[in-house]
């Protein structure tokens, strides 16, 4: 009995939704009928004018100009109706976006233990920053929420968001992705919030001097940080060195994806074969139980290899001795060799002239200000930058203006919330159904108009003669 009752409730709910949809479609159908009558009136005028006269195949005359105007009017009616219909339901979707944004701020506020006044200040701050950069307020809110959720660090989340918005613009990287990188920079590289901007300035400088563009460098930052963590390398110097080796490794690879794979394999071989490398080259890669920093480890390995190579010697003893190239291939693996080869070239050149962008020192010794300059350059070169910023500002102003009304509206929301949610959730479907119905009616009327035009004097066009 309980099951039957539950089925009745579900059926009633479904009928309620169907009824609402039917009501909307009935209203749309009314618009269809109205527009169809307008088209038909255009059809009735066929043959009445004399401005542009043509002949049917059996001598019937008709006004082609008026027919065209009637059809064009119907097409405009279709377009305007679709815009109006989409606009209404689009407004509901905008309300949903507003609610989602406010919900995100509430999540942040709860975790950060903000007061209502604190929430208001947070909202104002986000909207003000969004207006300045042109980056959507939702992106700001998501960034703060992601960092807060991962670290629980309110100061980190709030204190880094404006800097990362600038990075997002310069690197064309999503704020959500940057939030994940910031968390990794803190956890694995041990950077403070004051150093995040410098870290991205580093990769921007290296991208300018090297072979991997800034967007690709930013997207590979998590991979670099993962390898830093494997060696327990931390700090800004480590960030500089790992960025530099990525640029160097690209010289031995054809794509950024190959470079990432090669670099990972190269580091894996060093970790797995540390004992063999140390024994073969007579070096130590660890000191007091900790890995040497990358800027010290790499010259130690490759300078020794170059020294042996120049002396015409081999690595190893007896029958197992190999020339340097063969030993390197066996040690670093095929993929790892695509990183080892350009490092070997640098070692042969004594790591290059420090002032040269081709050198190790030229990549590690960075200059600041790259991110701000690149963000400004994007604005300067993009003819739509100001337009996009203004559109974003208008959306933010709408949010500010509509928020008080929505608060008052909240009192009656329980009564209409379900219907509103249904309309918002089914916005795309409703527009498609409505536009489809309109288009079908419009095309059928067009076909009728063509048939009438061709058969007005008893003669056929496509459908005439019958």
Coordinates of C-alpha atoms in Angstrom, one line a residue:
X1 CA 0.0 0.0 0.0
X2 CA 2.9 2.3 0.9
X3 CA 4.5 1.6 -2.5
X4 CA 1.3 2.4 -4.3
X5 CA 1.0 5.6 -2.4
X6 CA 4.5 6.5 -3.3
X7 CA 3.9 5.8 -6.9
X8 CA 0.9 8.1 -6.8
X9 CA 3.0 10.9 -5.4
X10 CA 5.7 10.4 -8.0
X11 CA 3.0 10.4 -10.7
X12 CA 1.5 13.5 -9.4
X13 CA 4.9 15.2 -9.3
X14 CA 5.6 14.2 -12.9
X15 CA 2.1 15.5 -13.9
X16 CA 2.9 18.8 -12.2
X17 CA 6.1 19.2 -14.2
X18 CA 4.5 18.1 -17.4
X19 CA 1.6 20.5 -16.8
X20 CA 4.0 23.4 -16.3
X21 CA 5.9 22.5 -19.5
X22 CA 2.6 22.1 -21.4
X23 CA 1.5 25.5 -20.2
X24 CA 4.8 27.1 -21.4
X25 CA 4.5 25.3 -24.7
X26 CA 0.9 26.4 -25.1
X27 CA 2.0 30.0 -24.6
X28 CA 4.7 29.5 -27.2
X29 CA 2.2 27.9 -29.5
X30 CA 0.1 31.0 -29.3
X31 CA 3.1 33.0 -30.5
X32 CA 3.6 30.4 -33.3
X33 CA -0.1 30.8 -34.4
X34 CA 0.2 34.6 -34.3
X35 CA 3.4 34.7 -36.4
X36 CA 1.9 32.1 -38.7
X37 CA -1.1 34.4 -39.3
X38 CA 1.3 37.2 -40.1
X39 CA 3.1 35.1 -42.6
X40 CA -0.2 34.0 -44.1
X41 CA -1.3 37.6 -44.5
X42 CA 1.9 38.1 -46.5
X43 CA 1.0 35.1 -48.6
X44 CA -2.5 36.5 -49.2
X45 CA -0.9 39.6 -50.6
X46 CA 0.9 37.5 -53.3
X47 CA 0.0 38.7 -56.7
X48 CA -1.6 41.9 -55.5
X49 CA 1.4 44.2 -56.1
X50 CA 3.1 45.4 -59.3
X51 CA 6.5 46.5 -58.2
X52 CA 8.4 43.4 -59.3
X53 CA 6.2 41.1 -61.4
X54 CA 7.1 37.6 -62.6
X55 CA 5.3 34.9 -64.5
X56 CA 4.4 31.4 -63.3
X57 CA 5.0 28.6 -65.7
X58 CA 1.5 28.9 -67.0
X59 CA 1.2 32.7 -67.1
X60 CA 0.2 33.5 -63.4
X61 CA 1.5 36.8 -62.2
X62 CA 2.8 37.4 -58.7
X63 CA 4.7 40.1 -56.8
X64 CA 8.1 38.5 -55.9
X65 CA 9.1 41.6 -53.9
X66 CA 6.1 41.4 -51.6
X67 CA 6.5 37.6 -51.2
X68 CA 10.1 38.1 -50.2
X69 CA 9.1 40.9 -47.7
X70 CA 6.5 38.6 -46.2
X71 CA 8.9 35.8 -45.8
X72 CA 11.6 38.1 -44.4
X73 CA 9.1 39.5 -41.9
X74 CA 8.3 36.0 -40.8
X75 CA 11.9 35.2 -40.4
X76 CA 12.4 38.3 -38.3
X77 CA 9.4 37.3 -36.2
X78 CA 11.0 33.9 -35.7
X79 CA 14.3 35.5 -34.7
X80 CA 12.8 38.1 -32.4
X81 CA 10.5 35.5 -30.8
X82 CA 13.4 33.2 -30.1
X83 CA 15.4 36.0 -28.6
X84 CA 12.5 37.0 -26.4
X85 CA 11.8 33.4 -25.3
X86 CA 15.5 32.8 -24.7
X87 CA 15.9 36.1 -22.9
X88 CA 13.2 35.2 -20.4
X89 CA 14.6 31.9 -19.6
X90 CA 18.1 33.3 -19.8
X91 CA 17.2 35.7 -17.0
X92 CA 16.2 32.7 -14.9
X93 CA 19.7 31.2 -15.7
X94 CA 21.3 34.4 -14.7
X95 CA 19.5 34.3 -11.4
X96 CA 20.7 30.7 -10.9
X97 CA 24.3 31.9 -11.6
X98 CA 23.9 34.6 -9.0
X99 CA 22.6 32.1 -6.5
X100 CA 25.6 29.8 -7.2
X101 CA 28.0 32.6 -6.8
X102 CA 26.5 33.6 -3.4
X103 CA 26.5 29.9 -2.4
X104 CA 30.2 29.8 -3.1
X105 CA 30.8 32.9 -1.0
X106 CA 28.8 31.4 1.8
X107 CA 31.0 28.2 1.6
X108 CA 34.1 30.5 1.9
X109 CA 32.5 32.5 4.7
X110 CA 31.6 29.5 6.8
X111 CA 35.1 28.0 6.5
X112 CA 36.7 31.4 7.2
X113 CA 34.3 32.1 10.0
X114 CA 33.2 35.4 8.5
X115 CA 30.5 37.6 9.9
X116 CA 27.7 39.0 7.7
X117 CA 29.8 42.3 7.5
X118 CA 32.8 40.2 6.5
X119 CA 30.8 38.5 3.8
X120 CA 29.7 41.9 2.5
X121 CA 33.3 43.1 2.4
X122 CA 34.4 39.9 0.6
X123 CA 31.7 40.3 -2.0
X124 CA 32.6 43.9 -2.6
X125 CA 36.3 43.0 -2.8
X126 CA 35.7 40.3 -5.4
X127 CA 33.4 42.5 -7.5
X128 CA 35.9 45.4 -7.4
X129 CA 38.8 43.1 -8.5
X130 CA 36.7 41.5 -11.2
X131 CA 35.8 44.9 -12.6
X132 CA 39.4 45.9 -12.7
X133 CA 40.7 42.8 -14.5
X134 CA 37.7 41.7 -16.5
X135 CA 37.9 38.2 -15.1
X136 CA 34.5 36.8 -14.0
X137 CA 33.6 37.1 -10.3
X138 CA 32.8 33.3 -10.4
X139 CA 36.4 32.6 -11.2
X140 CA 37.6 34.7 -8.2
X141 CA 35.2 32.9 -5.9
X142 CA 36.2 29.5 -7.1
X143 CA 39.9 30.3 -6.6
X144 CA 39.3 31.4 -3.0
X145 CA 37.1 28.4 -2.3
X146 CA 39.6 25.9 -3.8
X147 CA 42.6 27.3 -1.9
X148 CA 40.5 27.4 1.3
X149 CA 39.3 23.9 0.9
X150 CA 42.8 22.5 0.3
X151 CA 44.7 24.5 2.9
X152 CA 42.2 26.0 5.3
X153 CA 44.5 29.1 5.1
X154 CA 42.3 32.2 4.8
X155 CA 45.3 34.6 4.5
X156 CA 46.8 32.5 1.7
X157 CA 43.5 32.4 -0.2
X158 CA 42.5 36.1 0.2
X159 CA 46.1 37.4 0.0
X160 CA 47.0 35.7 -3.3
X161 CA 43.8 36.0 -5.4
X162 CA 44.5 39.4 -6.9
X163 CA 48.1 38.4 -7.9
X164 CA 46.8 35.1 -9.4
X165 CA 44.1 37.0 -11.4
X166 CA 46.9 38.9 -13.1
X167 CA 48.8 35.6 -13.7
X168 CA 45.6 34.1 -15.2
X169 CA 45.3 37.0 -17.6
X170 CA 49.0 36.9 -18.6
X171 CA 49.2 33.1 -19.0
X172 CA 45.6 32.4 -20.2
X173 CA 45.3 29.9 -17.4
X174 CA 42.0 29.2 -15.6
X175 CA 41.8 30.5 -12.0
X176 CA 40.8 27.1 -10.7
X177 CA 44.0 25.6 -12.2
X178 CA 46.1 28.3 -10.7
X179 CA 44.5 27.6 -7.3
X180 CA 45.8 24.0 -7.5
X181 CA 49.3 25.2 -8.5
X182 CA 49.3 27.7 -5.6
X183 CA 48.5 24.9 -3.2
X184 CA 51.3 22.8 -4.7
X185 CA 53.7 25.7 -4.5
X186 CA 53.0 26.0 -0.8
X187 CA 53.0 22.3 0.0
X188 CA 55.8 21.1 -2.2
X189 CA 58.0 24.1 -2.8
X190 CA 57.4 25.7 0.6
X191 CA 56.7 29.2 -1.0
X192 CA 54.9 31.9 0.9
X193 CA 52.1 33.9 -0.7
X194 CA 54.5 36.8 -1.3
X195 CA 56.6 34.5 -3.6
X196 CA 53.8 33.1 -5.8
X197 CA 54.0 36.1 -8.2
X198 CA 57.8 35.8 -8.3
X199 CA 57.5 32.1 -9.2
X200 CA 55.3 32.9 -12.2
X201 CA 57.6 35.8 -13.1
X202 CA 60.4 33.2 -13.2
X203 CA 58.6 30.9 -15.6
X204 CA 57.5 33.9 -17.7
X205 CA 61.1 35.0 -18.1
X206 CA 62.2 31.5 -18.9
X207 CA 59.5 31.2 -21.5
X208 CA 60.6 34.4 -23.1
X209 CA 64.3 33.2 -23.2
X210 CA 63.6 29.5 -23.9
X211 CA 61.7 27.2 -26.2
X212 CA 58.5 26.5 -24.2
X213 CA 55.8 29.2 -24.2
X214 CA 54.4 30.6 -21.0
X215 CA 51.0 28.9 -21.3
X216 CA 52.7 25.5 -21.7
X217 CA 55.1 26.2 -18.8
X218 CA 52.2 27.2 -16.5
X219 CA 50.3 24.0 -17.4
X220 CA 53.4 21.9 -16.7
X221 CA 54.1 23.5 -13.3
X222 CA 52.4 20.6 -11.4
X223 CA 54.7 18.1 -13.1
X224 CA 57.8 20.2 -12.2
X225 CA 56.6 20.5 -8.6
X226 CA 56.0 16.8 -8.4
X227 CA 59.6 16.1 -9.4
X228 CA 60.8 18.8 -6.9
X229 CA 58.9 16.9 -4.2
X230 CA 60.6 13.6 -5.2
X231 CA 64.0 15.1 -4.5
X232 CA 62.7 17.2 -1.6
X233 CA 64.0 20.4 -3.3
X234 CA 62.2 23.5 -2.0
X235 CA 62.3 27.3 -2.3
X236 CA 62.5 29.9 -5.0
X237 CA 65.9 28.7 -6.2
X238 CA 64.5 25.2 -6.8
X239 CA 61.6 26.7 -8.8
X240 CA 64.1 28.6 -11.0
X241 CA 66.2 25.4 -11.5
X242 CA 63.3 23.2 -12.4
X243 CA 61.9 25.8 -14.8
X244 CA 65.4 26.0 -16.4
X245 CA 65.8 22.3 -16.9
X246 CA 62.4 22.1 -18.6
X247 CA 63.5 24.7 -21.1
X248 CA 66.7 22.8 -21.7
X249 CA 65.0 19.4 -22.0
X250 CA 62.7 20.8 -24.7
X251 CA 65.8 21.1 -27.0
X252 CA 66.0 17.4 -27.1
X253 CA 62.3 16.8 -27.7
X254 CA 59.8 17.7 -30.4
X255 CA 56.8 18.7 -28.2
X256 CA 56.0 19.9 -24.8
X257 CA 54.3 16.6 -24.0
X258 CA 57.4 14.6 -25.0
X259 CA 59.5 17.0 -22.9
X260 CA 57.4 16.3 -19.8
X261 CA 57.6 12.5 -20.4
X262 CA 61.3 12.7 -21.0
X263 CA 62.0 14.8 -18.0
X264 CA 60.0 12.5 -15.7
X265 CA 61.9 9.5 -17.0
X266 CA 65.2 11.2 -16.6
X267 CA 64.6 12.0 -13.0
X268 CA 63.3 8.5 -12.3
X269 CA 66.5 7.0 -13.7
X270 CA 68.6 9.2 -11.4
X271 CA 66.6 8.1 -8.4
X272 CA 66.5 4.4 -9.3
X273 CA 70.1 4.2 -10.5
X274 CA 71.7 6.6 -8.0
X275 CA 74.1 3.9 -6.6
X276 CA 75.3 2.9 -10.1
X277 CA 75.8 6.5 -11.2
X278 CA 77.7 7.4 -8.1
X279 CA 79.9 4.3 -8.4
X280 CA 80.5 4.7 -12.1
X281 CA 81.4 8.4 -12.0
X282 CA 83.0 8.5 -8.6
X283 CA 80.6 11.2 -7.3
X284 CA 78.0 11.6 -4.5
X285 CA 74.5 12.8 -5.3
X286 CA 73.5 13.1 -1.6
X287 CA 74.9 15.0 1.2
X288 CA 74.0 14.2 4.8
X289 CA 71.2 12.0 3.5
X290 CA 69.6 14.8 1.3
X291 CA 69.7 15.1 -2.4
X292 CA 72.0 17.8 -3.8
X293 CA 70.2 20.8 -5.3
X294 CA 69.5 20.4 -9.0
X295 CA 71.9 23.3 -9.9
X296 CA 74.7 21.3 -8.1
X297 CA 73.6 17.8 -9.1
X298 CA 73.5 18.2 -12.8
X299 CA 76.9 19.7 -13.3
X300 CA 78.4 17.0 -11.0
X301 CA 77.0 14.3 -13.3
X302 CA 77.5 15.8 -16.7
X303 CA 80.8 17.6 -16.1
X304 CA 82.3 14.2 -15.1
X305 CA 80.9 12.6 -18.2
X306 CA 82.5 15.3 -20.4
X307 CA 85.8 15.0 -18.6
X308 CA 85.9 11.2 -19.3
X309 CA 84.8 11.8 -22.9
X310 CA 87.6 14.4 -23.5
X311 CA 90.1 12.0 -22.1
X312 CA 89.0 9.3 -24.5
X313 CA 88.2 7.0 -21.6
X314 CA 85.3 4.7 -20.8
X315 CA 83.0 4.4 -17.9
X316 CA 83.2 1.2 -15.9
X317 CA 85.9 -1.5 -15.7
X318 CA 86.8 -4.5 -17.7
X319 CA 84.4 -6.0 -20.2
X320 CA 81.6 -3.9 -18.8
X321 CA 83.3 -0.6 -19.6
X322 CA 81.4 1.5 -22.1
X323 CA 82.1 4.7 -23.9
X324 CA 80.2 7.8 -22.5
X325 CA 77.4 7.8 -25.1
X326 CA 76.6 4.1 -24.6
X327 CA 76.8 4.4 -20.8
X328 CA 74.4 7.4 -20.9
X329 CA 71.9 5.5 -23.0
X330 CA 71.9 2.5 -20.7
X331 CA 71.6 4.7 -17.6
X332 CA 69.0 7.3 -18.6
X333 CA 66.9 5.1 -20.9
X334 CA 65.7 6.1 -24.4
X335 CA 63.2 8.8 -23.2
X336 CA 65.5 10.1 -20.5
X337 CA 68.3 10.5 -23.1
X338 CA 66.2 13.2 -24.8
X339 CA 66.8 15.3 -21.7
X340 CA 70.4 14.1 -21.1
X341 CA 71.6 15.0 -24.6
X342 CA 71.0 18.8 -24.4
X343 CA 72.4 18.7 -20.8
X344 CA 75.5 17.0 -22.1
X345 CA 75.8 19.7 -24.8
X346 CA 75.6 22.4 -22.1
X347 CA 78.3 20.7 -20.1
X348 CA 80.6 20.5 -23.2
X349 CA 80.1 24.3 -23.6
X350 CA 80.9 24.7 -19.8
X351 CA 77.2 25.5 -19.3
X352 CA 77.4 28.5 -21.6
X353 CA 77.9 32.2 -21.2
X354 CA 76.0 33.3 -18.1
X355 CA 74.5 36.2 -19.9
X356 CA 73.3 34.1 -22.8
X357 CA 69.7 32.8 -22.9
X358 CA 71.0 29.5 -24.2
X359 CA 73.1 29.1 -21.0
X360 CA 72.0 27.5 -17.7
X361 CA 72.9 30.6 -15.8
X362 CA 70.9 32.7 -18.3
X363 CA 67.8 30.7 -17.6
X364 CA 68.2 30.4 -13.8
X365 CA 69.1 34.1 -13.2
X366 CA 65.7 35.7 -13.8
X367 CA 64.3 39.2 -14.0
X368 CA 61.0 40.3 -12.5
X369 CA 58.0 42.2 -13.9
X370 CA 57.2 39.8 -16.7
X371 CA 53.7 38.9 -15.6
X372 CA 52.5 42.5 -15.3
X373 CA 54.0 43.4 -18.6
X374 CA 52.5 40.4 -20.4
X375 CA 49.0 41.1 -18.9
X376 CA 49.2 44.7 -20.0
X377 CA 50.4 43.7 -23.5
X378 CA 47.4 41.4 -23.9
X379 CA 45.1 44.3 -23.1
X380 CA 46.9 46.5 -25.5
X381 CA 46.8 44.1 -28.4
X382 CA 43.3 42.7 -27.9
X383 CA 40.7 45.0 -29.6
X384 CA 38.0 43.3 -27.5
X385 CA 39.7 43.6 -24.2
X386 CA 37.9 46.8 -23.1
X387 CA 34.6 45.5 -24.4
X388 CA 34.9 42.3 -22.5
X389 CA 35.8 44.2 -19.3
X390 CA 32.8 46.4 -19.7
X391 CA 30.4 43.5 -20.3
X392 CA 31.8 41.8 -17.2
X393 CA 31.4 45.1 -15.2
X394 CA 27.7 45.3 -16.3
X395 CA 27.1 41.8 -15.1
X396 CA 28.7 42.6 -11.8
X397 CA 26.5 45.7 -11.5
X398 CA 23.5 43.6 -12.3
X399 CA 24.4 41.3 -9.5
X400 CA 24.8 44.2 -7.1
X401 CA 21.5 45.7 -8.1
X402 CA 19.5 42.4 -8.2
X403 CA 20.8 41.1 -4.9
X404 CA 18.4 43.1 -2.7
X405 CA 15.5 42.2 -4.8
X406 CA 16.4 38.5 -4.6
X407 CA 16.6 38.8 -0.8
X408 CA 13.0 40.0 -0.7
X409 CA 12.1 37.4 -3.3
X410 CA 13.5 34.7 -1.0
X411 CA 10.3 34.9 1.2
X412 CA 8.2 33.5 -1.6
X413 CA 10.8 31.3 -3.2
X414 CA 9.7 28.1 -1.4
X415 CA 6.3 28.4 -3.2
X416 CA 7.7 28.8 -6.7
X417 CA 11.2 27.4 -6.3
X418 CA 10.4 24.0 -7.8
X419 CA 8.9 25.6 -10.9
X420 CA 11.7 28.1 -11.3
X421 CA 14.3 25.4 -10.9
X422 CA 12.5 23.3 -13.6
X423 CA 12.5 26.2 -16.0
X424 CA 16.2 27.0 -15.4
X425 CA 17.3 23.3 -15.6
X426 CA 15.4 22.8 -18.8
X427 CA 16.3 26.1 -20.4
X428 CA 18.2 24.7 -23.4
X429 CA 15.5 22.0 -24.0
X430 CA 12.7 24.5 -23.9
X431 CA 14.4 26.9 -26.3
X432 CA 15.1 24.0 -28.7
X433 CA 11.5 22.8 -28.5
X434 CA 10.1 26.2 -29.0
X435 CA 12.5 27.2 -31.8
X436 CA 11.9 23.8 -33.4
X437 CA 8.2 24.3 -33.3
X438 CA 8.5 27.8 -34.7
X439 CA 10.9 26.8 -37.4
X440 CA 8.6 23.9 -38.5
X441 CA 5.6 26.2 -38.7
X442 CA 7.6 28.9 -40.5
X443 CA 8.9 26.5 -43.1
X444 CA 5.5 24.9 -43.7
X445 CA 4.1 28.4 -44.2
X446 CA 6.9 29.2 -46.5
X447 CA 6.2 26.1 -48.5
X448 CA 2.5 27.0 -48.6
X449 CA 3.4 30.5 -49.8
X450 CA 5.6 29.1 -52.5
X451 CA 2.8 26.8 -53.6
X452 CA 0.3 29.5 -53.6
X453 CA 2.6 31.8 -55.5
X454 CA 3.1 29.2 -58.2
X455 CA -0.6 28.1 -58.3
X456 CA -2.4 31.4 -58.1
X457 CA -3.5 31.2 -61.8
X458 CA -4.2 27.5 -61.8
X459 CA -0.5 26.8 -62.6
X460 CA 2.0 25.0 -60.4
X461 CA 5.3 25.8 -58.8
X462 CA 6.6 22.8 -56.9
X463 CA 3.2 22.0 -55.6
X464 CA 1.1 23.6 -58.4
X465 CA -1.1 22.1 -61.0
X466 CA -3.0 19.9 -58.6

